[in-house]
Short mmCIF file of C-alpha atoms and ligand atoms in Angstrom, two decimals:
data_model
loop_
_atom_site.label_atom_id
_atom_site.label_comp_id
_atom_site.label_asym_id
_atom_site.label_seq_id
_atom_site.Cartn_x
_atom_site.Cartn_y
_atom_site.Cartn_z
CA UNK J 1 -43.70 -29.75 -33.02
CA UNK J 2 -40.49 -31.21 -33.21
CA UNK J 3 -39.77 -28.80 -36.15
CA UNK J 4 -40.32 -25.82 -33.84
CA UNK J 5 -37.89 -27.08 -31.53
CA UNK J 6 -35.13 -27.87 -33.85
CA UNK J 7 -35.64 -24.76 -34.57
CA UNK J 8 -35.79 -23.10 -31.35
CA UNK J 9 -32.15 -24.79 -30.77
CA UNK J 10 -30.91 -23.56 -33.38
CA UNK J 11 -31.70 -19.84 -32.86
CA UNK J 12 -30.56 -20.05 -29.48
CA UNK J 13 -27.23 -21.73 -29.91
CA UNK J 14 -25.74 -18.89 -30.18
CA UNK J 15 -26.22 -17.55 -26.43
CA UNK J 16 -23.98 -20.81 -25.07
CA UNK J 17 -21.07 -18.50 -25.74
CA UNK J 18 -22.08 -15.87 -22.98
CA UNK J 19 -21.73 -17.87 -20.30
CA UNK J 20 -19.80 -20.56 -18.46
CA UNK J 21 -20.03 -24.13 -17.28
CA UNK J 22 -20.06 -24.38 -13.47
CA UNK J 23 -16.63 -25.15 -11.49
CA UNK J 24 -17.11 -24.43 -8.16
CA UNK J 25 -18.26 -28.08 -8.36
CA UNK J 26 -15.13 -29.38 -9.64
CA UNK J 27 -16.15 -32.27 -11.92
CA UNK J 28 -19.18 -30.12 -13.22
CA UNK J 29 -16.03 -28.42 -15.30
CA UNK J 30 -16.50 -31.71 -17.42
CA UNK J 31 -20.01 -30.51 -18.56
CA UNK J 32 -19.76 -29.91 -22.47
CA UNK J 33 -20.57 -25.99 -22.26
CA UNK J 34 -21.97 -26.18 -26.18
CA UNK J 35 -24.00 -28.50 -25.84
CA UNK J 36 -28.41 -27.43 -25.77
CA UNK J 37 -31.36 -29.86 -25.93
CA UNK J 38 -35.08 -29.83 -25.07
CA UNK J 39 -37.99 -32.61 -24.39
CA UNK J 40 -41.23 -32.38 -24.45
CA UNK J 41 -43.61 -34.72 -22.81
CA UNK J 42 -47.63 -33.62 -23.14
CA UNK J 43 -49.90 -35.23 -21.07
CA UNK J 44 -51.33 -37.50 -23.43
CA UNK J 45 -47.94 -39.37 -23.56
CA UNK J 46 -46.69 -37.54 -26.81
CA UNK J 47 -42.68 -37.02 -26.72
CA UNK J 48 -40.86 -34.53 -28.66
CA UNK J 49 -37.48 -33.66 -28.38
CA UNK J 50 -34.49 -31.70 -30.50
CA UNK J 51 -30.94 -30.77 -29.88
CA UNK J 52 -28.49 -32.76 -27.84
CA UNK J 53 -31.28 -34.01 -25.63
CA UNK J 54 -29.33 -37.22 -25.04
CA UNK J 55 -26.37 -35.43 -23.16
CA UNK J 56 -26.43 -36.89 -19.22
CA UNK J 57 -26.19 -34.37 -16.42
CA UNK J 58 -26.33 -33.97 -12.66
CA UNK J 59 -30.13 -33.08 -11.53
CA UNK J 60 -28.87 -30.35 -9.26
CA UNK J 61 -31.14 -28.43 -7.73
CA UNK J 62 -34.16 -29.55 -9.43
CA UNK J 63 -33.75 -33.02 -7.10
CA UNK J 64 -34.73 -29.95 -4.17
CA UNK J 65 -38.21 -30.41 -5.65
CA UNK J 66 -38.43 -34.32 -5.29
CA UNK J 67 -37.18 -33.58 -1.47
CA UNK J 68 -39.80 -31.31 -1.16
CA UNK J 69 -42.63 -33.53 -2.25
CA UNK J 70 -41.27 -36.34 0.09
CA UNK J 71 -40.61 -33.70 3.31
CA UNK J 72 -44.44 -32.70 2.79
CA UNK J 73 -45.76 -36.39 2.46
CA UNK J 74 -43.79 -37.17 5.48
CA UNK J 75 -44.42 -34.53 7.65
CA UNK J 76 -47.39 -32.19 6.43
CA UNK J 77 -47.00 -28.93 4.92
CA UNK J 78 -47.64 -26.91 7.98
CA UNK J 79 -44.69 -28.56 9.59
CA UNK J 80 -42.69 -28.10 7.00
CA UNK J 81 -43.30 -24.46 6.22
CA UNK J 82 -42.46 -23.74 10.25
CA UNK J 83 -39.28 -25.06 9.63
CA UNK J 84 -38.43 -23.11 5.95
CA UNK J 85 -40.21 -20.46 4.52
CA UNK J 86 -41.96 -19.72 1.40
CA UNK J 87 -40.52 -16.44 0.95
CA UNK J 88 -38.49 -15.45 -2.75
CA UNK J 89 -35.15 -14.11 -2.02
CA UNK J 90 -33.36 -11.57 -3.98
CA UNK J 91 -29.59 -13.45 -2.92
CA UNK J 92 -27.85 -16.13 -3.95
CA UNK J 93 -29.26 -19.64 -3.81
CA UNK J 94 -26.67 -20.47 -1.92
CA UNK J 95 -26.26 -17.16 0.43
CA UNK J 96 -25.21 -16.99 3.62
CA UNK J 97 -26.56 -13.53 4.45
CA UNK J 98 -29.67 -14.37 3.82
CA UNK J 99 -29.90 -17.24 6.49
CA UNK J 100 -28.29 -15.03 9.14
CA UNK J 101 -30.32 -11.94 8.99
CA UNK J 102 -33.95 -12.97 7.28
CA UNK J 103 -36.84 -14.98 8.73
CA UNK J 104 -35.65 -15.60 12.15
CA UNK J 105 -32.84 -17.59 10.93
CA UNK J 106 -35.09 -19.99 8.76
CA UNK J 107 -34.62 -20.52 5.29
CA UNK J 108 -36.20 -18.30 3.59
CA UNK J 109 -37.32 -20.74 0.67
CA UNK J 110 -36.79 -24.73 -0.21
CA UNK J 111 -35.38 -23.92 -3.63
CA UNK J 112 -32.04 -22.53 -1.68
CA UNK J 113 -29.45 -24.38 -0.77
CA UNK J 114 -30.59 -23.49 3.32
CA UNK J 115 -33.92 -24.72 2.56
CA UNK J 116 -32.96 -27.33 0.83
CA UNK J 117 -30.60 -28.60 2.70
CA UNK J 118 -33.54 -28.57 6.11
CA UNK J 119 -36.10 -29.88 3.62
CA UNK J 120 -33.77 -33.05 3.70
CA UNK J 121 -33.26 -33.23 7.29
CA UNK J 122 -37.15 -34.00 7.76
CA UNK J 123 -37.58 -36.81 5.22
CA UNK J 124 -38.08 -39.81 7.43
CA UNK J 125 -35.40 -42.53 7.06
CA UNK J 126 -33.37 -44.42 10.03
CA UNK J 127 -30.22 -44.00 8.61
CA UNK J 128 -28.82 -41.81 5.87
CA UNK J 129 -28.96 -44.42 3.13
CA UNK J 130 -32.74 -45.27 3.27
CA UNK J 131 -33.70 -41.31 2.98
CA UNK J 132 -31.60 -41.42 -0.47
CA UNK J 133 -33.06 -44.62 -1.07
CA UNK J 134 -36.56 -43.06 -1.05
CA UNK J 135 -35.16 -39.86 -3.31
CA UNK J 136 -34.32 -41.88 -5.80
CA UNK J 137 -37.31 -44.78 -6.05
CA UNK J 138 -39.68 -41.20 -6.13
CA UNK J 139 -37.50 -40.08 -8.61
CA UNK J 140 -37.23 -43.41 -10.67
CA UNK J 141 -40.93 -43.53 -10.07
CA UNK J 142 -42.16 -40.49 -11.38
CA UNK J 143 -39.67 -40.46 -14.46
CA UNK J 144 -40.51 -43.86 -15.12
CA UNK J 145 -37.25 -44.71 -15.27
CA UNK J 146 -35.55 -46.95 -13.14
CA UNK J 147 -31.75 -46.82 -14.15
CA UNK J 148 -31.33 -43.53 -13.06
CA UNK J 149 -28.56 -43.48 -10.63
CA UNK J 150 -25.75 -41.20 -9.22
CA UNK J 151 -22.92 -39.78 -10.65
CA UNK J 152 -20.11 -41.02 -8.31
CA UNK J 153 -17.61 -38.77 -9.48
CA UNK J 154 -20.09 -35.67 -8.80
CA UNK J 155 -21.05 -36.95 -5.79
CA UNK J 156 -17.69 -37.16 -4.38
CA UNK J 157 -16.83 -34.03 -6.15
CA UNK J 158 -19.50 -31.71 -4.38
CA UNK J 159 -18.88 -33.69 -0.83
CA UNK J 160 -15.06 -33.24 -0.89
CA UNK J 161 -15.76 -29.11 -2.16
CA UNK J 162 -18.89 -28.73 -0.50
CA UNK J 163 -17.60 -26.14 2.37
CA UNK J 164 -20.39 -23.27 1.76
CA UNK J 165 -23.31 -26.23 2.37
CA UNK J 166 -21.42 -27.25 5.21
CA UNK J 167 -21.95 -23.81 7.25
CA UNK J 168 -25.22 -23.44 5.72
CA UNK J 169 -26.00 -26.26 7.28
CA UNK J 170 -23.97 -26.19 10.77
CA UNK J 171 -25.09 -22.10 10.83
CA UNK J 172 -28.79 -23.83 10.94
CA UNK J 173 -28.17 -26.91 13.31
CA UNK J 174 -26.72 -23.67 16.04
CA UNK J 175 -30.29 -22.61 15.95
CA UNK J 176 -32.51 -25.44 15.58
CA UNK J 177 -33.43 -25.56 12.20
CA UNK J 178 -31.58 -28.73 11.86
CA UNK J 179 -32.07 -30.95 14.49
CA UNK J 180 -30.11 -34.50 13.29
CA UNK J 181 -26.42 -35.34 12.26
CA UNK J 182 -25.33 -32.20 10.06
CA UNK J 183 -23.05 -34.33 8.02
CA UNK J 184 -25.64 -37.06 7.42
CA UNK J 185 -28.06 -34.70 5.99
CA UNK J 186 -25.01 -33.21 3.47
CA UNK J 187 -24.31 -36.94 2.24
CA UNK J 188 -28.19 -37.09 1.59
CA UNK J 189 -28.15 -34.03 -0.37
CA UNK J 190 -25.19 -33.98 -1.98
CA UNK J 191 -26.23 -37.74 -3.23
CA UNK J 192 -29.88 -36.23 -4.58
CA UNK J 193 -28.08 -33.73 -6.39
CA UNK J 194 -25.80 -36.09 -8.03
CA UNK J 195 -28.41 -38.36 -9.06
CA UNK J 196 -27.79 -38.40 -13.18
CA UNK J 197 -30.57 -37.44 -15.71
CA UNK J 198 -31.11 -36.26 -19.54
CA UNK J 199 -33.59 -33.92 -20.40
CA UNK J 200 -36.33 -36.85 -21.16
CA UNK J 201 -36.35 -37.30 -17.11
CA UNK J 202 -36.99 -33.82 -15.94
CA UNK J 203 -39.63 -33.21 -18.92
CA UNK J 204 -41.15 -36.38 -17.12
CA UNK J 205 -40.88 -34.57 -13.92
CA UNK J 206 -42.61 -31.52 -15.12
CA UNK J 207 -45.05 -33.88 -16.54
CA UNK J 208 -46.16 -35.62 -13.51
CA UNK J 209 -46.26 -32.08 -11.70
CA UNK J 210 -48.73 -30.54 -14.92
CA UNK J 211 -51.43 -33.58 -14.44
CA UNK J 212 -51.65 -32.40 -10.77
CA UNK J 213 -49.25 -35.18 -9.50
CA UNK J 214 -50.48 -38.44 -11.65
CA UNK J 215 -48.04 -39.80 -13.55
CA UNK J 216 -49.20 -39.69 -17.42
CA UNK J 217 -47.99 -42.72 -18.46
CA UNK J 218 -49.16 -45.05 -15.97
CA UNK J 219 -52.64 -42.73 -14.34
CA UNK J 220 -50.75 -43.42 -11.17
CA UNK J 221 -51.67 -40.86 -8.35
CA UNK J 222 -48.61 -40.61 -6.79
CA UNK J 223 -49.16 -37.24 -4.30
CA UNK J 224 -52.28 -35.50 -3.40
CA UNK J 225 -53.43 -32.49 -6.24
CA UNK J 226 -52.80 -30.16 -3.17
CA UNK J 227 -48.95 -30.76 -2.81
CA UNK J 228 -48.12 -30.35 -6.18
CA UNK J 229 -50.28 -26.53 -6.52
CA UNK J 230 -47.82 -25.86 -3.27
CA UNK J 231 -44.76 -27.03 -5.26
CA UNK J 232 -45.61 -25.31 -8.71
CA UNK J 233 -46.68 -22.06 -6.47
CA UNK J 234 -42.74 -22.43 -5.18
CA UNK J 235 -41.56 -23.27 -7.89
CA UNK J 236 -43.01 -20.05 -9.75
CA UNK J 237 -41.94 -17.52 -7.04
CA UNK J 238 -38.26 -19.38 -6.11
CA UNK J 239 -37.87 -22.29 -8.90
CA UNK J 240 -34.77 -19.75 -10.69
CA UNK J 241 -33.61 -17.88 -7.92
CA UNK J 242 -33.28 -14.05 -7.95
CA UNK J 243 -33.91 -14.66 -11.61
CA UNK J 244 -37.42 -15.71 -10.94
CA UNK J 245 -39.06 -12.50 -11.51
CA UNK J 246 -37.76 -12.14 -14.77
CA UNK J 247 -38.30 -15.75 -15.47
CA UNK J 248 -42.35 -15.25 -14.27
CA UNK J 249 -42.07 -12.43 -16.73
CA UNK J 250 -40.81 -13.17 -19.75
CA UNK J 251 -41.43 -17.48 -19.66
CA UNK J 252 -44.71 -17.67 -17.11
CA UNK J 253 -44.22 -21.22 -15.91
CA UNK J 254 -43.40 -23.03 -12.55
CA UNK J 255 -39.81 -24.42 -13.03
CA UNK J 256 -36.44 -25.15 -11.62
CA UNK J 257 -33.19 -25.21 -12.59
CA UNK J 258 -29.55 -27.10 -11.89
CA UNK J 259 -26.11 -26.13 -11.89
CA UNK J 260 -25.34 -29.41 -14.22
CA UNK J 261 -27.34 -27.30 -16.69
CA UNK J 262 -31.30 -28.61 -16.32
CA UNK J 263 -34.20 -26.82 -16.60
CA UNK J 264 -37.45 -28.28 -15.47
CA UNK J 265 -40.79 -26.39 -16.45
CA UNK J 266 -44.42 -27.29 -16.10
CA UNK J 267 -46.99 -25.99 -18.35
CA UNK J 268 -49.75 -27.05 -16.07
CA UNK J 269 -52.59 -29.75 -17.95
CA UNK J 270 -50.44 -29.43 -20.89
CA UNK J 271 -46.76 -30.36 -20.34
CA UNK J 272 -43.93 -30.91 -18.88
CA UNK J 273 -40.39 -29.89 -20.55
CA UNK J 274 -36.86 -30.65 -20.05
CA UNK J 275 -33.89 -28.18 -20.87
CA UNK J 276 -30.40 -29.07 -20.84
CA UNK J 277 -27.66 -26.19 -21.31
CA UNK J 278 -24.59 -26.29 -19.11
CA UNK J 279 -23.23 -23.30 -20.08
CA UNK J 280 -24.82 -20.80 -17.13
CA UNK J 281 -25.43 -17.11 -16.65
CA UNK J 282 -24.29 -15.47 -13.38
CA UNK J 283 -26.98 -16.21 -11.33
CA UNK J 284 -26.18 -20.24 -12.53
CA UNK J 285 -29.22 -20.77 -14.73
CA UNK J 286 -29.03 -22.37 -17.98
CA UNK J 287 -28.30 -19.35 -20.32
CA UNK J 288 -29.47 -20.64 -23.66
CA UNK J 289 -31.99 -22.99 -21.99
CA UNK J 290 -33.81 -19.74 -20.62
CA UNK J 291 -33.93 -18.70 -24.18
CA UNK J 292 -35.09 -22.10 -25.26
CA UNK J 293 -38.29 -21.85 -22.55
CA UNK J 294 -38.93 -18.25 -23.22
CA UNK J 295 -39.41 -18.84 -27.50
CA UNK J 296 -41.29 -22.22 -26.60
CA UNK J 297 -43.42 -20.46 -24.01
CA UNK J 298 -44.29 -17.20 -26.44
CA UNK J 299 -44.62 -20.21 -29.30
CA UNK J 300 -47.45 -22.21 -27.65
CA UNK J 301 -48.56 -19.29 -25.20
CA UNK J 302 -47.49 -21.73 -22.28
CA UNK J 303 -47.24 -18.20 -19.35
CA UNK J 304 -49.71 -19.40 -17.23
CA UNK J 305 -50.20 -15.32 -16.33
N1 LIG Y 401 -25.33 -29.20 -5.57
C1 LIG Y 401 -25.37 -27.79 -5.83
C2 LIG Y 401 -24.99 -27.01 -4.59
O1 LIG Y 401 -25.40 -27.37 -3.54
C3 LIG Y 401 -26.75 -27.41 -6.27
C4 LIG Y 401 -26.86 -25.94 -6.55
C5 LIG Y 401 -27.69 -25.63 -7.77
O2 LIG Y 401 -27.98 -26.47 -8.62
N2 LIG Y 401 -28.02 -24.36 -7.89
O3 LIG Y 401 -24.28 -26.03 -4.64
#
């Protein structure tokens, strides 16, 4: 195994060139734009990784899954899914269009930055500090690791530069989407999506979400079986953006990417795996670590289609 993904890396080095670390986060510029790992974690607790699978990174968008999860504990999914739809969206993730003229002004999805953003707003909490707190004990939690922490620097970063979540978010408090302190929902999510990870934690994420929402390691059922088909079903139809048609496609599995680079996938009862590749395509996916997931999915016929 950890032959074929050495040499999965290697083919795919090459695409690292064609695209471009993110800078609209300015401290994401820092990201190391050749670097490209993988890890693997199977179900029975097996571990296989190649590449520079060490390299640290901001969990970006893939922390909008964790929120999810907790939003749906908290609050039930019906609730939830009156508030932010399940709908793919052929925009931006983080479009402002698309909040103004589809779904009545809802979100049209949670992987979004909209959706996200309201996702956060229902996670119980009394102030700010103890919703993060719960983000990132679920997060420790289900990645079984418990010095993950945030990157300061990115979290300061995306709160001093974060103008376009800002109106996301005020657009949706002006018609009821949001219903609590716009900027103490931003400081929630711009903390989850600074939270710092390596490839190892996401393929741990991925792991927990392919056993149905146990944690392998520990047999721990952490959410009911229920929540986590919901998740991987939004995950497959939103998880890479307006990429995620051609990512059902040509890679078949529910996953979610980052703009620090990530991938998470889920080959469900089989695996989970971690990506890292900062260097992004247009549409701010990993470039090479698409490539990476669509050789390992066609390798081990992982498409769940
Ligand atoms: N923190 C980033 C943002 O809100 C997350 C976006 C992403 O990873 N696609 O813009």
């Amino acid at each position: 195994m950890e032959k074929l993904l050495d040499n999965i890396i290697q083919t795919n080095r090459k695409y690292v060139e064609e695209g471009e670390v993110a800078s609209y986060i300015p401290e994401l510029k820092k990201g190391n734009k050749n670097d490209l790992g993988v890890y693997v974690t199977t179900l029975n607790g097996e571990e296989f990784r190649a590449g520079d699978y060490e390299t640290r990174f901001t969990i970006q968008s893939i922390s909008k899954v964790i929120s999810l999860i907790i939003a749906i504990m908290d609050n039930g999914e019906d609730y939830v899914f009156s508030k932010v739809g399940v709908e793919h969206t052929a925009d931006a993730f983080n479009s402002i269009t698309n909040l103004e003229t589809k779904n009545l002004h809802r979100p049209s999805n949670p992987m979004i930055n909209a959706g996200a953003i309201a996702i956060v707003s229902l996670i119980k909490g009394r102030e700010p500090d103890e919703v993060f707190e719960r983000i990132l004990n679920f997060t420790r939690k289900i990645t079984g690791n418990d010095n993950i922490n945030i990157n300061r620097e990115a979290y300061i970063s995306e709160k001093a530069t974060g103008d376009r979540n800002r109106s996301l978010a005020y657009f949706m408090k002006s018609t009821g989407v949001i219903t609590n302190d716009v900027e103490k929902v931003l400081d929630v999510y711009f903390k989850q999506c600074s939270m710092e990870v390596t490839c190892k934690d996401i393929s741990r994420i991925g792991a927990f979400l392919a056993n149905d929402g146990v944690i392998p390691l520990t047999g721990e059922k952490v959410i009911p079986r229920e929540t986590a088909r919901i998740v991987k079903a939004i995950m497959t139809t939103c998880g890479m953006y307006d990429a995620s048609g051609e990512f059902a496609v040509n890679i078949g599995m529910p996953a979610k990417s980052g703009v620090g680079g990530g991938i998470m996938a889920v080959a469900p009862e089989k695996m989970g795996i971690g990506v890292v590749g900062p260097s992004l395509d247009k549409k701010g996916n990993s470039i090479a670590g698409i490539k990476v997931l669509a050789d390992l999915s066609k390798e081990l016929e992982l498409s769940i289609f």
